[in-house]
Short mmCIF file of C-alpha atoms and ligand atoms in Angstrom, two decimals:
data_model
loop_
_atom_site.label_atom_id
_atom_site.label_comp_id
_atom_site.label_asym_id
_atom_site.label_seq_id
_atom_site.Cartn_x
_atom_site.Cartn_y
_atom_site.Cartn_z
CA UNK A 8 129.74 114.31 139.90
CA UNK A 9 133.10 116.03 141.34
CA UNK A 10 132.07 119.66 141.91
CA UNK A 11 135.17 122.20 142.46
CA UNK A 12 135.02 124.42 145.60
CA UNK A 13 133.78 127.14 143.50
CA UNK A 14 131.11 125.03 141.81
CA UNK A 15 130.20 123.82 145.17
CA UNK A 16 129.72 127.34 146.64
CA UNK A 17 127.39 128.27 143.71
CA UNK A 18 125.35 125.17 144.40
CA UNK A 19 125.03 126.11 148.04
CA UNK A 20 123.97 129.41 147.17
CA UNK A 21 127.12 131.22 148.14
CA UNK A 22 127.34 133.25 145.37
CA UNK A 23 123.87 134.19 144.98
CA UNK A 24 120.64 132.83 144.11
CA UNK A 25 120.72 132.81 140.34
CA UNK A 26 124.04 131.23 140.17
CA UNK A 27 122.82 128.63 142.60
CA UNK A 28 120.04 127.68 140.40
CA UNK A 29 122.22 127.58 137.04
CA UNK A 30 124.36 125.32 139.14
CA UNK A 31 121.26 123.22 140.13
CA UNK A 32 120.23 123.10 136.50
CA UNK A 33 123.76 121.72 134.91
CA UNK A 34 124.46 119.70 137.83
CA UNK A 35 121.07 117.30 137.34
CA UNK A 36 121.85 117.71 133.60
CA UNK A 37 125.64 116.13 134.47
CA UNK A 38 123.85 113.28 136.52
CA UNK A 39 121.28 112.09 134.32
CA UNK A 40 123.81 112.06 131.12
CA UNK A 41 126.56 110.75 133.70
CA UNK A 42 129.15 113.74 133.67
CA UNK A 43 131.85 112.94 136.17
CA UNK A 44 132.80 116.65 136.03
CA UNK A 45 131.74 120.32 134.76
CA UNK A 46 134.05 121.71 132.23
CA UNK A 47 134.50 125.52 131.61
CA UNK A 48 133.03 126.42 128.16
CA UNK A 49 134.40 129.38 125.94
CA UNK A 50 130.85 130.92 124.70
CA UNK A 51 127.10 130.35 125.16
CA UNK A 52 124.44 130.71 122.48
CA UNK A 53 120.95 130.69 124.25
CA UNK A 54 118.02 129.80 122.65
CA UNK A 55 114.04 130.01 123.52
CA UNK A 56 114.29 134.00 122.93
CA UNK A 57 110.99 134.16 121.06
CA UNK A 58 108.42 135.28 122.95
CA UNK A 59 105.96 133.11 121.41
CA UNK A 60 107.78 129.90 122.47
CA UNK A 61 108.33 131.83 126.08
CA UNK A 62 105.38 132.84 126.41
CA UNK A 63 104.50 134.56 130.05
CA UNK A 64 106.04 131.64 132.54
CA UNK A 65 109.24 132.09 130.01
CA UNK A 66 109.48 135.35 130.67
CA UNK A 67 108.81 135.28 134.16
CA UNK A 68 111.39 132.89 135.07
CA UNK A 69 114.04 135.03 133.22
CA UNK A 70 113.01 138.00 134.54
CA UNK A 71 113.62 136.04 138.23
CA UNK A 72 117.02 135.28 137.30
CA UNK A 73 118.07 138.59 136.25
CA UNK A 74 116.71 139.71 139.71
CA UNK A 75 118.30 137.25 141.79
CA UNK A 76 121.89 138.74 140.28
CA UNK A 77 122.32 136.67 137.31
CA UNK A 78 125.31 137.67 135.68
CA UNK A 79 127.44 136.24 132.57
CA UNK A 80 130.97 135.15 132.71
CA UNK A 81 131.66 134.15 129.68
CA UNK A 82 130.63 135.73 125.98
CA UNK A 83 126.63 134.80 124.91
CA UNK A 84 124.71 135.45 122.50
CA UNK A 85 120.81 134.88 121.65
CA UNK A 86 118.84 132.38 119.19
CA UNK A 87 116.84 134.70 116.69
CA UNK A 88 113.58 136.79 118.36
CA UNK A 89 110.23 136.55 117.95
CA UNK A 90 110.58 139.62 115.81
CA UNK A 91 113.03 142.62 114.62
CA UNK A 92 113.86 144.53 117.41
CA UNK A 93 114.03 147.92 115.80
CA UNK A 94 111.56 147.53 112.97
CA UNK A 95 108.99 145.15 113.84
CA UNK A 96 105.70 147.14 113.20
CA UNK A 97 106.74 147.26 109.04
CA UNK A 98 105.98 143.20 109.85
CA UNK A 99 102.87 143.76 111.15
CA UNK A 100 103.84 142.54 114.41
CA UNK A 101 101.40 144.01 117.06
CA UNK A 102 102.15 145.88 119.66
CA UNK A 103 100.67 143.24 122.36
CA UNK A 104 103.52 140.65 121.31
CA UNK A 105 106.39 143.69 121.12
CA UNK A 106 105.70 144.75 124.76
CA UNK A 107 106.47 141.02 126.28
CA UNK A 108 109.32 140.41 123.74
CA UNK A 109 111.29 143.25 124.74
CA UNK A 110 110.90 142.40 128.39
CA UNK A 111 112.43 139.15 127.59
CA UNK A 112 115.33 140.81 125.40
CA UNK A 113 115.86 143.46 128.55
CA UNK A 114 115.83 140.29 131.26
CA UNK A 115 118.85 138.86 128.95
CA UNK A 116 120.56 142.25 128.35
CA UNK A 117 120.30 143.21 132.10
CA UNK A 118 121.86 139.46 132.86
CA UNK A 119 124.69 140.58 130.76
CA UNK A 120 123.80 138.45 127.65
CA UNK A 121 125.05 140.02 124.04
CA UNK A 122 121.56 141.02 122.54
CA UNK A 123 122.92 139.86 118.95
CA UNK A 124 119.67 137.36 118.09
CA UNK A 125 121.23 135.01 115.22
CA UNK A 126 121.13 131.17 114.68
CA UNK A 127 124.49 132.03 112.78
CA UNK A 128 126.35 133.51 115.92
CA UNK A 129 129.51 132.30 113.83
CA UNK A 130 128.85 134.97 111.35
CA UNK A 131 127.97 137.39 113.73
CA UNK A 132 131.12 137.60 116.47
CA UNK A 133 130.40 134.19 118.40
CA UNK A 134 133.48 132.58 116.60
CA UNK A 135 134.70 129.79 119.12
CA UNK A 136 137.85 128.62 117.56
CA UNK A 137 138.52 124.27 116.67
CA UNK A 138 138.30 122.33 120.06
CA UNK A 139 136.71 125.01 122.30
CA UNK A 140 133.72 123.90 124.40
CA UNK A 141 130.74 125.79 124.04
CA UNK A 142 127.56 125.79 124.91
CA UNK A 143 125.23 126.47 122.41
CA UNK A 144 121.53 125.55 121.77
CA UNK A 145 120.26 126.19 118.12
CA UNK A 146 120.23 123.03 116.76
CA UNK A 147 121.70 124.10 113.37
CA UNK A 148 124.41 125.79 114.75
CA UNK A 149 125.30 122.95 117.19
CA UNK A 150 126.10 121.34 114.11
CA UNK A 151 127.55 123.95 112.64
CA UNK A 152 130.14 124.28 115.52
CA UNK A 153 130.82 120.85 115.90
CA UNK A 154 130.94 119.97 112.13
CA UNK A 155 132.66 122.70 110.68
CA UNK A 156 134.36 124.04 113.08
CA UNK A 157 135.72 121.38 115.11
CA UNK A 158 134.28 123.16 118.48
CA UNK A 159 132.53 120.94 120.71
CA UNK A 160 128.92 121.08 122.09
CA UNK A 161 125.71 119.32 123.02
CA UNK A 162 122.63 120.51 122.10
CA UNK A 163 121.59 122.70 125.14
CA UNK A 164 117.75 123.66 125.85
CA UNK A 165 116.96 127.25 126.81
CA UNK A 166 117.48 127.12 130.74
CA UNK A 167 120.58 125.25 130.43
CA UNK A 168 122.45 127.49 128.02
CA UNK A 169 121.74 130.30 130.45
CA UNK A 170 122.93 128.34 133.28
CA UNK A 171 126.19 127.82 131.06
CA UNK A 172 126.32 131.49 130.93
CA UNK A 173 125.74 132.21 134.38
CA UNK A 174 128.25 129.69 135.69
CA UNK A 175 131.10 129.49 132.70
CA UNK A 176 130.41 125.89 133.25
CA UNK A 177 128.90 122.61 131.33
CA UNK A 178 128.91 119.08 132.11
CA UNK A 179 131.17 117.29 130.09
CA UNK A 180 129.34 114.00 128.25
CA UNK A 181 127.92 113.92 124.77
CA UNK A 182 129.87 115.60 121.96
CA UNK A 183 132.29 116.78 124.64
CA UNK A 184 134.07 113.56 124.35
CA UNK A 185 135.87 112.30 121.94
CA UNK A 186 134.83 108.98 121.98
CA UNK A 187 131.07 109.99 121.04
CA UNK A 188 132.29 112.36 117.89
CA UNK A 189 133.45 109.12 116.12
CA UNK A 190 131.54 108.38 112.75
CA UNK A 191 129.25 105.66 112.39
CA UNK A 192 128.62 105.39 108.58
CA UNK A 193 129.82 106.61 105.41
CA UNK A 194 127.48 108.30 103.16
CA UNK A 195 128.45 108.15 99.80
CA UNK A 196 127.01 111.14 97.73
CA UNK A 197 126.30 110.35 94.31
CA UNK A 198 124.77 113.30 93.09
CA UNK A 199 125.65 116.74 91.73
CA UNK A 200 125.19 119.48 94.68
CA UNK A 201 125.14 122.81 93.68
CA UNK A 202 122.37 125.23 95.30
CA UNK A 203 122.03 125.88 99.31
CA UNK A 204 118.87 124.08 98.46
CA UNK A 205 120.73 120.78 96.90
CA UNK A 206 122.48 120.85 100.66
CA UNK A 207 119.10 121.14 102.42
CA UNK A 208 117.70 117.98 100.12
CA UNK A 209 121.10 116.41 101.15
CA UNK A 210 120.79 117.06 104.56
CA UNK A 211 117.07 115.96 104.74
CA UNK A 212 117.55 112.21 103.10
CA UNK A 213 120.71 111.69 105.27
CA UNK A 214 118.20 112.74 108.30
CA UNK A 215 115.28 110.68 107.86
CA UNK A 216 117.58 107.95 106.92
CA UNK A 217 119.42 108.17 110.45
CA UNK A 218 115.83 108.44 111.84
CA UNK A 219 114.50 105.47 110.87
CA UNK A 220 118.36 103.59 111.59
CA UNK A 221 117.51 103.86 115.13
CA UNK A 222 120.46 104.11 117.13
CA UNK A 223 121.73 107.40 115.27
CA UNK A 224 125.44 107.48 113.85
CA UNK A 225 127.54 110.49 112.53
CA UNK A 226 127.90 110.72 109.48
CA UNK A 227 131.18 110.69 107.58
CA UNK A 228 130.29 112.23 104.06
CA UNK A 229 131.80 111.78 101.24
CA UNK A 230 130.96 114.27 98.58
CA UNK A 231 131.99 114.92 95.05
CA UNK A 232 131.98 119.01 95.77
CA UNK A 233 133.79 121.04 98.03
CA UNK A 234 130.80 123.09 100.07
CA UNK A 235 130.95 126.98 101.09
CA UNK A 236 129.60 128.60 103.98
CA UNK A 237 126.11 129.01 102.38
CA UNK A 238 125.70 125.48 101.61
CA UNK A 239 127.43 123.99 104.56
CA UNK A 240 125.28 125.60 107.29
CA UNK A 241 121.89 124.61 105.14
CA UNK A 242 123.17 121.00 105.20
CA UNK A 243 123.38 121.80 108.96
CA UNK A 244 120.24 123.25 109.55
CA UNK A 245 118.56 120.10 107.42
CA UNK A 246 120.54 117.38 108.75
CA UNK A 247 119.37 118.58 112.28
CA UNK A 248 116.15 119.04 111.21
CA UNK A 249 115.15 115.95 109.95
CA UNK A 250 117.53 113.42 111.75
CA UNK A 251 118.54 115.14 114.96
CA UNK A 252 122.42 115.26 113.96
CA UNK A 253 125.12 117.28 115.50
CA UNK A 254 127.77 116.86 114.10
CA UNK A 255 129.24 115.21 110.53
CA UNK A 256 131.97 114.52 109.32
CA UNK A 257 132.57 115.38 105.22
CA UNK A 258 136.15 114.35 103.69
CA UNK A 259 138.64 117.13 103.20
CA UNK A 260 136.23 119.50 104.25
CA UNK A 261 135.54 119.30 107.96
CA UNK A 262 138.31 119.20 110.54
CA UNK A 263 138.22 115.82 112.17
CA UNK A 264 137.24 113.88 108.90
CA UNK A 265 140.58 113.18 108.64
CA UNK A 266 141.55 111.85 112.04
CA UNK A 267 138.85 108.55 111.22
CA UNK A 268 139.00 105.86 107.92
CA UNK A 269 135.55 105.60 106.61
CA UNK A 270 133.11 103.39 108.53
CA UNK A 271 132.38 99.78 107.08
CA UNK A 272 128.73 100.43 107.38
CA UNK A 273 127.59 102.82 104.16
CA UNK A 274 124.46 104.46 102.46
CA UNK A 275 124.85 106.19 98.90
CA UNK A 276 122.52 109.29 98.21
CA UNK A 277 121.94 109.52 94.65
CA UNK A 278 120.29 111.86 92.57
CA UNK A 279 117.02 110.20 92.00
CA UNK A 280 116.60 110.15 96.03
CA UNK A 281 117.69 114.11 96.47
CA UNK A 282 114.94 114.91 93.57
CA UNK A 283 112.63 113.03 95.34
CA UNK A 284 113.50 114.71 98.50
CA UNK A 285 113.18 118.35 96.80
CA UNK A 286 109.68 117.32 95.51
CA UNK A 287 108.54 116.33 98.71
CA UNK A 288 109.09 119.54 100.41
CA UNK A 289 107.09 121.64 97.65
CA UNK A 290 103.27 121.25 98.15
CA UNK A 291 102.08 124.63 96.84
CA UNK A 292 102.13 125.96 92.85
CA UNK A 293 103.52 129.65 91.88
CA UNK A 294 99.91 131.01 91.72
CA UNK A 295 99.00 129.91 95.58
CA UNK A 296 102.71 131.07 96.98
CA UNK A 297 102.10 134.92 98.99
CA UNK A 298 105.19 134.83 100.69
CA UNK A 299 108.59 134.44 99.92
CA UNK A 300 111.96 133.91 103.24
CA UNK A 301 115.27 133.52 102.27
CA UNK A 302 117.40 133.64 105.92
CA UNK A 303 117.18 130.50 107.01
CA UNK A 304 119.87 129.60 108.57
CA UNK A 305 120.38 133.54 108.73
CA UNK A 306 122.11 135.09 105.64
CA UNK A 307 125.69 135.74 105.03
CA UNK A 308 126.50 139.04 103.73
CA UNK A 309 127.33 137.34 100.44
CA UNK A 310 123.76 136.47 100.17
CA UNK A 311 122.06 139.52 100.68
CA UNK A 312 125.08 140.84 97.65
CA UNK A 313 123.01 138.38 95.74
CA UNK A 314 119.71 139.37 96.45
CA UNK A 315 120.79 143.27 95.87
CA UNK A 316 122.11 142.35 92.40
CA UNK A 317 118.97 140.06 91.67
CA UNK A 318 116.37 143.21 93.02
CA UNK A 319 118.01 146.23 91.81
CA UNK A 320 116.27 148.04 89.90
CA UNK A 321 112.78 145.60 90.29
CA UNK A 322 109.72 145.97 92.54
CA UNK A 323 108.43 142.68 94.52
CA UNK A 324 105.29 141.31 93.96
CA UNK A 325 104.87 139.40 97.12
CA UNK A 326 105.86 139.60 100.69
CA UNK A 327 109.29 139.23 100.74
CA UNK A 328 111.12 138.54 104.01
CA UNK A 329 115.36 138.39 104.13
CA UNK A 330 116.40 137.55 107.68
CA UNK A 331 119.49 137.88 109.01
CA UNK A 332 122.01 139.09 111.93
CA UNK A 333 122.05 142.81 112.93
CA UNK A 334 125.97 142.45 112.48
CA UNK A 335 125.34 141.75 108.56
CA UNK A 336 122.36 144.04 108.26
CA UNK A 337 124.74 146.63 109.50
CA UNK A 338 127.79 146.17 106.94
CA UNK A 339 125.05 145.49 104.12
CA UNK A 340 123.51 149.27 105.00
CA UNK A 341 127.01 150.30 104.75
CA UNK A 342 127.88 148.81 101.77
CA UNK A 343 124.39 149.96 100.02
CA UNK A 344 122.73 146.34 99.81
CA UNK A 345 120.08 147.50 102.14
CA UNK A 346 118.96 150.73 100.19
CA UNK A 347 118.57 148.29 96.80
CA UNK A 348 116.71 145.53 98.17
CA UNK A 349 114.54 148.22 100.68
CA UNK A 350 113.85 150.05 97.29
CA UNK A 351 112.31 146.79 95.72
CA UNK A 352 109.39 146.62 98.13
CA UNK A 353 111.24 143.59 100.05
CA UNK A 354 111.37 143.55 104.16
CA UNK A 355 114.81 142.38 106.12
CA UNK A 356 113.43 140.64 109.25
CA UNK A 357 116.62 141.47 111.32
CA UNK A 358 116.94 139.36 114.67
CA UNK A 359 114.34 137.21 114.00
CA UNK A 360 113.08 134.38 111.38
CA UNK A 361 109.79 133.10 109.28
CA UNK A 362 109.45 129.99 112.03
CA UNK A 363 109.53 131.37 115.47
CA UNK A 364 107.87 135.17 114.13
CA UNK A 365 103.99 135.04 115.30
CA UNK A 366 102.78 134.49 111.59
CA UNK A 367 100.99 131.66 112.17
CA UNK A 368 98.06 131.48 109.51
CA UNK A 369 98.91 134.60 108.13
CA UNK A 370 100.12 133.02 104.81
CA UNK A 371 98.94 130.49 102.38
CA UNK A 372 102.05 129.38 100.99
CA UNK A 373 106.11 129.99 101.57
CA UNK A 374 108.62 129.93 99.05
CA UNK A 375 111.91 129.70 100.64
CA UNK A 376 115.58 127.71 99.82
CA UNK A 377 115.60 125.68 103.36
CA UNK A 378 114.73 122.54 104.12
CA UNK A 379 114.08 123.55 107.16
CA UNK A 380 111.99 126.20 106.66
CA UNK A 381 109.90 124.52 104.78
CA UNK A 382 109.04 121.93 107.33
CA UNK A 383 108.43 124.44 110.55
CA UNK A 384 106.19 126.19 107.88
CA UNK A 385 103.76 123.78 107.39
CA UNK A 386 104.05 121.88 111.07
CA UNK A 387 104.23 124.98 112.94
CA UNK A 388 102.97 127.92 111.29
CA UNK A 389 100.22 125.76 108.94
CA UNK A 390 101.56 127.17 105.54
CA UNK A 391 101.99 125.31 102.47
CA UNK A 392 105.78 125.21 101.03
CA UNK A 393 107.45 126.10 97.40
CA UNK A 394 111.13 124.48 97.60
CA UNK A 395 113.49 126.48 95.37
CA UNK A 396 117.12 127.08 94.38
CA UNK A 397 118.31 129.95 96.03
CA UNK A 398 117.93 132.77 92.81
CA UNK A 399 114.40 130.98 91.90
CA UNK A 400 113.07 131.73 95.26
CA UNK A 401 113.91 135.58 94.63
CA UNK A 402 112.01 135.46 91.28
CA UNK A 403 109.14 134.25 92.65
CA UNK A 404 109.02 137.29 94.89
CA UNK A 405 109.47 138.99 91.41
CA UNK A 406 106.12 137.48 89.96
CA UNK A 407 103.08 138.97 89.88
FE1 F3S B 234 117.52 130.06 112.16
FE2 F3S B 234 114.96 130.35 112.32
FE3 F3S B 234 115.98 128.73 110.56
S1 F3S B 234 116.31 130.17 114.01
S2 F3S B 234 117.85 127.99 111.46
S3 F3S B 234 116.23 130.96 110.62
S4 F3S B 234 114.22 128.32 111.81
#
């Protein structure tokens, strides 16, 4: 790989020993994947913020790099916390996990990183505009940039989204190139999609149906409905989820649909299969269900309006968790959302979400609207899972 002279004084350690380990870090990255170059990247999102992925060598080895000078030089922002930075005792988080998450929030605040802990940075001031390179690393919102935004970015792992940060710098290979953002198959959608929770069935029977392809194509949708925001970053977070996609294409919706003709090769999703889809995530009844997360992808401030007009007035019956952005958390205060839905008994879990929160075993059963929720509840956190539309979900908080 061609290093620059200033890429080439990082590595050597000219400019400091973080920088020369961020440089370490992307350069193997650009040889294994077969980069010829580095390419200077807009933003960073950096994930493996939770301090119960981190754990203590996590922490550790961020805490080294903020004190060997690690510095950004471009914008970044953080993947969601293991908890809510300013309110995380009303979550019964205890104070032995607090202490050693807020270490790891002050190692990425001292290295200059934006403390803003969202899987939606898009919604939250981490806006890179269509054919930027980024470097982001939450899978949902790798899709999200490349998809529906027309940015361009690889899925990055923790360390190497930092070293993006540290550096400005990624190798360019993957969904940096055009060549490797062409579509593969066209999936013909023969079903009505309404509900963020239609888009999350959608997105999980396109995934395990690129799973068990093999060699894994993008897809090049074609849909009867025009998707939103809501529904488009749930068909992210699913499609990601269950087929390890970043990026599709959806006719006269996404940016670069347009530039490709439909591939030859083609799947139709009809609305026997989505049903069966929905079904499959919901192993728990009403009665069993103690705990009820909408936020996942984190909310748009349209969908805490909707929970406000669905709670006011009402008093939950069950643990209610909303989680979302501080940026949205802050307008929704303003605008009164917060005082309505605070009122009704539920909790917002600002900065942090129901699958990387230590609440492992704490619940029997989730209700939630995402796909993807659904499945890190019950592989990760051992709870059963109620798949509902996106209003139903709020009435089961409602019932007793
Ligand atoms: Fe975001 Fe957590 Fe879901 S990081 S996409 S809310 S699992």
């Amino acid at each position: 790989m061609i290093l620059t002279s200033e890429e080439q004084s990082m590595i050597s350690g000219g400019l400091g020993k973080s920088s020369q380990t961020a440089m370490q870090i992307l350069a193997a990255l650009g040889r294994i994947y077969g980069a010829e170059r580095l390419i200077p990247v807009r933003s960073v999102q950096i994930a493996g913020v939770s301090y119960d992925n981190l754990g203590d060598a996590g922490l550790e080895w961020l805490a080294e790099m903020a004190d060997g000078g690690g510095y950004v030089r471009v914008p970044a922002t953080l993947n969601p916390a293991g908890m809510d930075l300013e309110n995380w005792r009303a979550l019964g988080i205890p104070a032995d996990f607090a202490e050693p998450q807020l270490r790891v929030i002050e190692a990425f605040t001292r290295m200059g990183v934006t403390p803003t802990c969202t899987c939606t940075p898009y919604l939250a001031g981490n806006l890179p505009a269509f054919g930027d390179s980024v470097a982001w690393a939450e899978s949902s919102a790798v899709c999200y940039a490349n998809s529906v935004i027309g940015a361009r970015t690889n899925r990055e792992g923790g360390p190497s989204a930092l070293a993006a940060a540290l550096t400005g710098r990624t190798p360019e290979y993957g969904m940096h190139l055009e060549a490797n953002r062409r579509p593969g198959v066209t999936v013909e959608v023969r079903a009505r999609l309404g509900d963020t929770a239609d888009f999350g069935a959608l997105g999980k029977v396109i995934g395990d149906r690129l799973e068990t392809a093999g060699q894994k194509p993008i897809p090049w949708i074609a849909g009867p409905d025009s998707p939103g925001t809501e529904q488009l970053k749930s068909l992210c977070a699913s499609i990601a989820t269950f087929g390890g996609a970043a990026m599709f294409h959806w006719r006269n919706v996404t940016p670069e649909a347009g530039k490709y003709d439909p591939p030859d090769e083609h799947i139709a999703v009809t609305e026997r299969e989505l049903r069966a889809a929905r079904d499959s995530l919901t192993d728990a009844s009403a009665a069993e269900t103690d705990f009820v997360s909408l936020g996942c992808p984190h909310l748009t401030l349209a969908e805490v309006e909707r929970i406000a007009g669905l709670l006011d007035g009402r008093r939950v019956a069950k643990e209610f968790w909303i989680t979302t952005s501080r940026p949205v958390k802050r307008e929704a205060d303003r605008r009164g959302y917060s005082e309505i839905i605070e009122r009704s008994g539920a909790k917002f879990a600002v900065d942090t979400c129901c699958v990387v929160a230590p609440i492992r075993g704490r619940f029997q059963a989730m209700a939630t609207d995402s796909a993807k929720a659904c499945y890190y509840a019950a592989s990760k956190n051992r709870f059963r899972t109620r798949f509902l539309d996106f209003d139903a979900a709020v009435m089961e908080a409602l019932a007793g």
